[in-house]
Amino acid sequence: MFSAALTPLDAELAPDHARFIAHCRYLLDEGCDAIAMLGTTGEANSFSVSERTALLEAVIAGGIKPNQLLPGTGVAAFTDTIALTRHALSVGVDTVVMLPPFYYKNVSDDGVYAAYNEIIQRIGDKRLKIVLYHIPQMSMQPISHALIERLRKAYPSTIVGIKDSSGDFVNMTAMVERFPGFSVLTGADPLLLPLLRKGGAGCITATSNLVARDLAYVFKHFRDSDDDANLAAAQARIVKARELVSRFAQMPSLKALMAERTGHAGWQRLRPPLETLPATQLKELLANAAAFATAA
């Protein structure tokens, strides 16, 4: 069970290394197996290559083990993707989450395959493991089953899984059935339990920043009966938390709730073009969060 970690920012809107390291420790203590840093939730595509590499180095220097990290390395330019991925390997991280090139639209599977092929060939490191990142609502570049099959045939030990953030459960279960041994990870928190029961591998989710302990419980106890009150309660809290952060824009909602939990107002900072919630929405979010905490 992996957390798609938020990235705290300092007053200059740069990644706050110390606070991020503390957040990683918190998530691991709450039961996460690893931290998927610098993904969509972590505002990765608002950061430069140097900012991303510096944050990864700081986290490892701060005591987080390389095998507890899944950095996002996929960007629009495949040469930058290569640089980020090589850097991850150089500091001991062998598994990365990789978006397809996403700026140009309506690119064929051949074009996307060519990009991944170029990246893998130029890196030329057998240690590398890639989790593909399917988030068509953001990238506008879906990863088809035919493309997955082609990549797995060419690089069976490198293309090891996919994070599916489409919310399409049918697509996730179809991949589980079609690709035995391929790790299918949901990006939607409420789908963790049903996906595990269909043979999925787990999740990389945003709401884990708030309910990691519940997600970890579901991951460990998904084989238990639906009559298990603790499992049902954990799943109910996960669903309510996801609904809460989806009421308004997700990233500012998550950061506002992190600020409320930690007492550190700086957690609310986002890098433009993302914006904090308007005052009326923030008030409503926190009121609903208080009710949710009381109910839990």
PDB file of N, CA, C and O in Angstrom, residues 4 41 133 135 137 163-167 172 186-192 203-211 215 234-250 253-254 257 285 292:
ATOM      1  N   ALA A   4       0.438   8.386  -2.221  1.00  0.00           N
ATOM      2  CA  ALA A   4       0.790   9.448  -3.161  1.00  0.00           C
ATOM      3  C   ALA A   4       0.969  10.715  -2.323  1.00  0.00           C
ATOM      4  O   ALA A   4       0.013  11.436  -2.039  1.00  0.00           O
ATOM      5  N   THR A  41      -0.419  14.181  -6.996  1.00  0.00           N
ATOM      6  CA  THR A  41      -0.750  14.747  -5.689  1.00  0.00           C
ATOM      7  C   THR A  41       0.407  15.565  -5.135  1.00  0.00           C
ATOM      8  O   THR A  41       0.196  16.535  -4.409  1.00  0.00           O
ATOM      9  N   TYR A 133       1.902   4.828 -15.560  1.00  0.00           N
ATOM     10  CA  TYR A 133       0.948   5.718 -14.883  1.00  0.00           C
ATOM     11  C   TYR A 133      -0.160   6.090 -15.863  1.00  0.00           C
ATOM     12  O   TYR A 133       0.049   6.863 -16.795  1.00  0.00           O
ATOM     13  N   ILE A 135      -3.431   7.988 -16.208  1.00  0.00           N
ATOM     14  CA  ILE A 135      -4.286   9.016 -15.621  1.00  0.00           C
ATOM     15  C   ILE A 135      -4.790   9.898 -16.761  1.00  0.00           C
ATOM     16  O   ILE A 135      -4.424  11.068 -16.901  1.00  0.00           O
ATOM     17  N   GLN A 137      -7.403  11.507 -17.506  1.00  0.00           N
ATOM     18  CA  GLN A 137      -8.106  12.765 -17.268  1.00  0.00           C
ATOM     19  C   GLN A 137      -7.141  13.932 -17.080  1.00  0.00           C
ATOM     20  O   GLN A 137      -7.515  15.098 -17.245  1.00  0.00           O
ATOM     21  N   LYS A 163      -0.177   2.129 -12.299  1.00  0.00           N
ATOM     22  CA  LYS A 163      -1.098   2.852 -11.422  1.00  0.00           C
ATOM     23  C   LYS A 163      -2.231   3.352 -12.306  1.00  0.00           C
ATOM     24  O   LYS A 163      -2.016   4.132 -13.233  1.00  0.00           O
ATOM     25  N   ASP A 164      -3.441   2.913 -12.013  1.00  0.00           N
ATOM     26  CA  ASP A 164      -4.613   3.322 -12.784  1.00  0.00           C
ATOM     27  C   ASP A 164      -5.414   4.322 -11.960  1.00  0.00           C
ATOM     28  O   ASP A 164      -6.093   3.960 -11.005  1.00  0.00           O
ATOM     29  N   SER A 165      -5.307   5.582 -12.346  1.00  0.00           N
ATOM     30  CA  SER A 165      -6.035   6.647 -11.645  1.00  0.00           C
ATOM     31  C   SER A 165      -7.255   7.107 -12.430  1.00  0.00           C
ATOM     32  O   SER A 165      -7.783   8.190 -12.169  1.00  0.00           O
ATOM     33  N   SER A 166      -7.700   6.292 -13.368  1.00  0.00           N
ATOM     34  CA  SER A 166      -8.864   6.668 -14.172  1.00  0.00           C
ATOM     35  C   SER A 166     -10.165   6.550 -13.388  1.00  0.00           C
ATOM     36  O   SER A 166     -11.165   7.163 -13.759  1.00  0.00           O
ATOM     37  N   GLY A 167     -10.159   5.722 -12.340  1.00  0.00           N
ATOM     38  CA  GLY A 167     -11.388   5.439 -11.616  1.00  0.00           C
ATOM     39  C   GLY A 167     -12.239   4.372 -12.288  1.00  0.00           C
ATOM     40  O   GLY A 167     -13.331   4.057 -11.809  1.00  0.00           O
ATOM     41  N   MET A 172      -9.383  -1.754 -14.611  1.00  0.00           N
ATOM     42  CA  MET A 172      -8.425  -2.339 -13.663  1.00  0.00           C
ATOM     43  C   MET A 172      -8.557  -3.846 -13.606  1.00  0.00           C
ATOM     44  O   MET A 172      -7.562  -4.581 -13.679  1.00  0.00           O
ATOM     45  N   THR A 186      -4.602   0.688  -7.878  1.00  0.00           N
ATOM     46  CA  THR A 186      -5.619   1.709  -8.073  1.00  0.00           C
ATOM     47  C   THR A 186      -5.160   3.046  -7.494  1.00  0.00           C
ATOM     48  O   THR A 186      -4.469   3.096  -6.484  1.00  0.00           O
ATOM     49  N   GLY A 187      -5.592   4.117  -8.160  1.00  0.00           N
ATOM     50  CA  GLY A 187      -5.350   5.452  -7.626  1.00  0.00           C
ATOM     51  C   GLY A 187      -6.564   5.996  -6.899  1.00  0.00           C
ATOM     52  O   GLY A 187      -6.533   7.148  -6.435  1.00  0.00           O
ATOM     53  N   ALA A 188      -7.616   5.206  -6.792  1.00  0.00           N
ATOM     54  CA  ALA A 188      -8.850   5.624  -6.119  1.00  0.00           C
ATOM     55  C   ALA A 188      -8.994   4.854  -4.819  1.00  0.00           C
ATOM     56  O   ALA A 188      -9.178   3.630  -4.834  1.00  0.00           O
ATOM     57  N   ASP A 189      -8.928   5.553  -3.710  1.00  0.00           N
ATOM     58  CA  ASP A 189      -8.911   4.902  -2.392  1.00  0.00           C
ATOM     59  C   ASP A 189     -10.046   3.899  -2.171  1.00  0.00           C
ATOM     60  O   ASP A 189      -9.785   2.775  -1.717  1.00  0.00           O
ATOM     61  N   PRO A 190     -11.313   4.245  -2.470  1.00  0.00           N
ATOM     62  CA  PRO A 190     -12.396   3.294  -2.185  1.00  0.00           C
ATOM     63  C   PRO A 190     -12.311   2.003  -2.980  1.00  0.00           C
ATOM     64  O   PRO A 190     -12.939   1.007  -2.604  1.00  0.00           O
ATOM     65  N   LEU A 191     -11.539   2.007  -4.086  1.00  0.00           N
ATOM     66  CA  LEU A 191     -11.448   0.810  -4.925  1.00  0.00           C
ATOM     67  C   LEU A 191     -10.372  -0.165  -4.467  1.00  0.00           C
ATOM     68  O   LEU A 191     -10.239  -1.252  -5.036  1.00  0.00           O
ATOM     69  N   LEU A 192      -9.610   0.200  -3.431  1.00  0.00           N
ATOM     70  CA  LEU A 192      -8.566  -0.711  -2.957  1.00  0.00           C
ATOM     71  C   LEU A 192      -9.144  -2.062  -2.571  1.00  0.00           C
ATOM     72  O   LEU A 192      -8.657  -3.111  -3.024  1.00  0.00           O
ATOM     73  N   CYS A 203      -2.598  -0.106  -3.961  1.00  0.00           N
ATOM     74  CA  CYS A 203      -2.999   1.242  -4.334  1.00  0.00           C
ATOM     75  C   CYS A 203      -1.835   2.222  -4.195  1.00  0.00           C
ATOM     76  O   CYS A 203      -0.879   1.986  -3.463  1.00  0.00           O
ATOM     77  N   ILE A 204      -1.948   3.316  -4.928  1.00  0.00           N
ATOM     78  CA  ILE A 204      -1.134   4.519  -4.722  1.00  0.00           C
ATOM     79  C   ILE A 204      -2.147   5.655  -4.700  1.00  0.00           C
ATOM     80  O   ILE A 204      -2.638   6.076  -5.754  1.00  0.00           O
ATOM     81  N   THR A 205      -2.479   6.150  -3.511  1.00  0.00           N
ATOM     82  CA  THR A 205      -3.632   7.038  -3.420  1.00  0.00           C
ATOM     83  C   THR A 205      -3.351   8.315  -2.645  1.00  0.00           C
ATOM     84  O   THR A 205      -2.492   8.373  -1.767  1.00  0.00           O
ATOM     85  N   ALA A 206      -4.133   9.342  -2.975  1.00  0.00           N
ATOM     86  CA  ALA A 206      -3.959  10.666  -2.386  1.00  0.00           C
ATOM     87  C   ALA A 206      -4.511  10.757  -0.967  1.00  0.00           C
ATOM     88  O   ALA A 206      -3.898  11.375  -0.084  1.00  0.00           O
ATOM     89  N   THR A 207      -5.675  10.153  -0.743  1.00  0.00           N
ATOM     90  CA  THR A 207      -6.312  10.288   0.567  1.00  0.00           C
ATOM     91  C   THR A 207      -5.548   9.544   1.647  1.00  0.00           C
ATOM     92  O   THR A 207      -5.798   9.722   2.835  1.00  0.00           O
ATOM     93  N   SER A 208      -4.569   8.731   1.240  1.00  0.00           N
ATOM     94  CA  SER A 208      -3.703   8.077   2.225  1.00  0.00           C
ATOM     95  C   SER A 208      -2.933   9.090   3.060  1.00  0.00           C
ATOM     96  O   SER A 208      -2.462   8.768   4.156  1.00  0.00           O
ATOM     97  N   ASN A 209      -2.796  10.318   2.567  1.00  0.00           N
ATOM     98  CA  ASN A 209      -2.174  11.355   3.384  1.00  0.00           C
ATOM     99  C   ASN A 209      -2.957  11.590   4.671  1.00  0.00           C
ATOM    100  O   ASN A 209      -2.406  12.085   5.651  1.00  0.00           O
ATOM    101  N   LEU A 210      -4.238  11.226   4.650  1.00  0.00           N
ATOM    102  CA  LEU A 210      -5.110  11.445   5.809  1.00  0.00           C
ATOM    103  C   LEU A 210      -5.535  10.154   6.489  1.00  0.00           C
ATOM    104  O   LEU A 210      -5.719  10.126   7.702  1.00  0.00           O
ATOM    105  N   VAL A 211      -5.725   9.076   5.721  1.00  0.00           N
ATOM    106  CA  VAL A 211      -6.274   7.828   6.283  1.00  0.00           C
ATOM    107  C   VAL A 211      -5.393   6.628   5.948  1.00  0.00           C
ATOM    108  O   VAL A 211      -5.889   5.552   5.628  1.00  0.00           O
ATOM    109  N   LEU A 215      -6.301   2.489   5.237  1.00  0.00           N
ATOM    110  CA  LEU A 215      -5.932   1.808   3.990  1.00  0.00           C
ATOM    111  C   LEU A 215      -5.006   0.627   4.267  1.00  0.00           C
ATOM    112  O   LEU A 215      -5.138  -0.437   3.656  1.00  0.00           O
ATOM    113  N   ALA A 234     -13.220   0.551   8.546  1.00  0.00           N
ATOM    114  CA  ALA A 234     -12.081   1.159   7.859  1.00  0.00           C
ATOM    115  C   ALA A 234     -12.467   1.568   6.445  1.00  0.00           C
ATOM    116  O   ALA A 234     -12.152   2.677   5.996  1.00  0.00           O
ATOM    117  N   GLN A 235     -13.161   0.678   5.741  1.00  0.00           N
ATOM    118  CA  GLN A 235     -13.587   0.988   4.376  1.00  0.00           C
ATOM    119  C   GLN A 235     -14.541   2.184   4.368  1.00  0.00           C
ATOM    120  O   GLN A 235     -14.447   3.061   3.490  1.00  0.00           O
ATOM    121  N   ALA A 236     -15.433   2.253   5.331  1.00  0.00           N
ATOM    122  CA  ALA A 236     -16.379   3.367   5.397  1.00  0.00           C
ATOM    123  C   ALA A 236     -15.650   4.688   5.624  1.00  0.00           C
ATOM    124  O   ALA A 236     -15.995   5.720   5.022  1.00  0.00           O
ATOM    125  N   ARG A 237     -14.639   4.680   6.477  1.00  0.00           N
ATOM    126  CA  ARG A 237     -13.870   5.913   6.717  1.00  0.00           C
ATOM    127  C   ARG A 237     -13.093   6.332   5.475  1.00  0.00           C
ATOM    128  O   ARG A 237     -12.982   7.526   5.166  1.00  0.00           O
ATOM    129  N   ILE A 238     -12.564   5.350   4.740  1.00  0.00           N
ATOM    130  CA  ILE A 238     -11.835   5.646   3.497  1.00  0.00           C
ATOM    131  C   ILE A 238     -12.772   6.319   2.490  1.00  0.00           C
ATOM    132  O   ILE A 238     -12.425   7.324   1.875  1.00  0.00           O
ATOM    133  N   VAL A 239     -13.956   5.758   2.331  1.00  0.00           N
ATOM    134  CA  VAL A 239     -14.923   6.317   1.382  1.00  0.00           C
ATOM    135  C   VAL A 239     -15.311   7.730   1.791  1.00  0.00           C
ATOM    136  O   VAL A 239     -15.347   8.648   0.954  1.00  0.00           O
ATOM    137  N   LYS A 240     -15.566   7.943   3.072  1.00  0.00           N
ATOM    138  CA  LYS A 240     -15.970   9.277   3.533  1.00  0.00           C
ATOM    139  C   LYS A 240     -14.843  10.284   3.375  1.00  0.00           C
ATOM    140  O   LYS A 240     -15.074  11.442   3.016  1.00  0.00           O
ATOM    141  N   ALA A 241     -13.620   9.848   3.636  1.00  0.00           N
ATOM    142  CA  ALA A 241     -12.477  10.753   3.486  1.00  0.00           C
ATOM    143  C   ALA A 241     -12.300  11.141   2.025  1.00  0.00           C
ATOM    144  O   ALA A 241     -12.033  12.308   1.706  1.00  0.00           O
ATOM    145  N   ARG A 242     -12.440  10.170   1.117  1.00  0.00           N
ATOM    146  CA  ARG A 242     -12.311  10.471  -0.305  1.00  0.00           C
ATOM    147  C   ARG A 242     -13.411  11.426  -0.754  1.00  0.00           C
ATOM    148  O   ARG A 242     -13.173  12.358  -1.531  1.00  0.00           O
ATOM    149  N   GLU A 243     -14.616  11.193  -0.278  1.00  0.00           N
ATOM    150  CA  GLU A 243     -15.721  12.094  -0.620  1.00  0.00           C
ATOM    151  C   GLU A 243     -15.460  13.498  -0.087  1.00  0.00           C
ATOM    152  O   GLU A 243     -15.753  14.495  -0.764  1.00  0.00           O
ATOM    153  N   LEU A 244     -14.874  13.585   1.086  1.00  0.00           N
ATOM    154  CA  LEU A 244     -14.581  14.878   1.700  1.00  0.00           C
ATOM    155  C   LEU A 244     -13.586  15.662   0.852  1.00  0.00           C
ATOM    156  O   LEU A 244     -13.808  16.841   0.555  1.00  0.00           O
ATOM    157  N   VAL A 245     -12.491  15.023   0.444  1.00  0.00           N
ATOM    158  CA  VAL A 245     -11.464  15.760  -0.298  1.00  0.00           C
ATOM    159  C   VAL A 245     -11.848  15.978  -1.754  1.00  0.00           C
ATOM    160  O   VAL A 245     -11.192  16.751  -2.463  1.00  0.00           O
ATOM    161  N   SER A 246     -12.917  15.321  -2.206  1.00  0.00           N
ATOM    162  CA  SER A 246     -13.381  15.501  -3.578  1.00  0.00           C
ATOM    163  C   SER A 246     -14.518  16.515  -3.669  1.00  0.00           C
ATOM    164  O   SER A 246     -14.989  16.815  -4.775  1.00  0.00           O
ATOM    165  N   ARG A 247     -14.934  17.033  -2.529  1.00  0.00           N
ATOM    166  CA  ARG A 247     -16.024  18.028  -2.518  1.00  0.00           C
ATOM    167  C   ARG A 247     -15.614  19.280  -3.285  1.00  0.00           C
ATOM    168  O   ARG A 247     -16.387  19.867  -4.027  1.00  0.00           O
ATOM    169  N   PHE A 248     -14.373  19.693  -3.069  1.00  0.00           N
ATOM    170  CA  PHE A 248     -13.800  20.828  -3.790  1.00  0.00           C
ATOM    171  C   PHE A 248     -12.520  20.349  -4.474  1.00  0.00           C
ATOM    172  O   PHE A 248     -12.283  19.151  -4.556  1.00  0.00           O
ATOM    173  N   ALA A 249     -11.705  21.270  -4.984  1.00  0.00           N
ATOM    174  CA  ALA A 249     -10.459  20.866  -5.644  1.00  0.00           C
ATOM    175  C   ALA A 249      -9.617  20.015  -4.699  1.00  0.00           C
ATOM    176  O   ALA A 249      -9.420  20.370  -3.529  1.00  0.00           O
ATOM    177  N   GLN A 250      -9.112  18.887  -5.208  1.00  0.00           N
ATOM    178  CA  GLN A 250      -8.533  17.876  -4.324  1.00  0.00           C
ATOM    179  C   GLN A 250      -7.233  18.305  -3.653  1.00  0.00           C
ATOM    180  O   GLN A 250      -7.070  18.149  -2.443  1.00  0.00           O
ATOM    181  N   SER A 253      -7.631  20.917  -1.002  1.00  0.00           N
ATOM    182  CA  SER A 253      -8.412  20.334   0.097  1.00  0.00           C
ATOM    183  C   SER A 253      -7.528  19.469   0.980  1.00  0.00           C
ATOM    184  O   SER A 253      -7.554  19.563   2.208  1.00  0.00           O
ATOM    185  N   LEU A 254      -6.728  18.607   0.348  1.00  0.00           N
ATOM    186  CA  LEU A 254      -5.816  17.755   1.103  1.00  0.00           C
ATOM    187  C   LEU A 254      -4.833  18.588   1.919  1.00  0.00           C
ATOM    188  O   LEU A 254      -4.568  18.303   3.088  1.00  0.00           O
ATOM    189  N   LEU A 257      -6.465  20.211   4.918  1.00  0.00           N
ATOM    190  CA  LEU A 257      -6.706  19.242   5.990  1.00  0.00           C
ATOM    191  C   LEU A 257      -5.402  18.834   6.669  1.00  0.00           C
ATOM    192  O   LEU A 257      -5.379  18.573   7.879  1.00  0.00           O
ATOM    193  N   LEU A 285     -15.223  22.925   4.189  1.00  0.00           N
ATOM    194  CA  LEU A 285     -14.386  21.722   4.233  1.00  0.00           C
ATOM    195  C   LEU A 285     -14.023  21.379   5.669  1.00  0.00           C
ATOM    196  O   LEU A 285     -14.166  20.220   6.100  1.00  0.00           O
ATOM    197  N   PHE A 292     -16.678  14.600  10.377  1.00  0.00           N
ATOM    198  CA  PHE A 292     -16.163  13.307   9.995  1.00  0.00           C
ATOM    199  C   PHE A 292     -15.288  12.731  11.116  1.00  0.00           C
ATOM    200  O   PHE A 292     -15.398  11.564  11.475  1.00  0.00           O
TER     201      PHE A 292
END
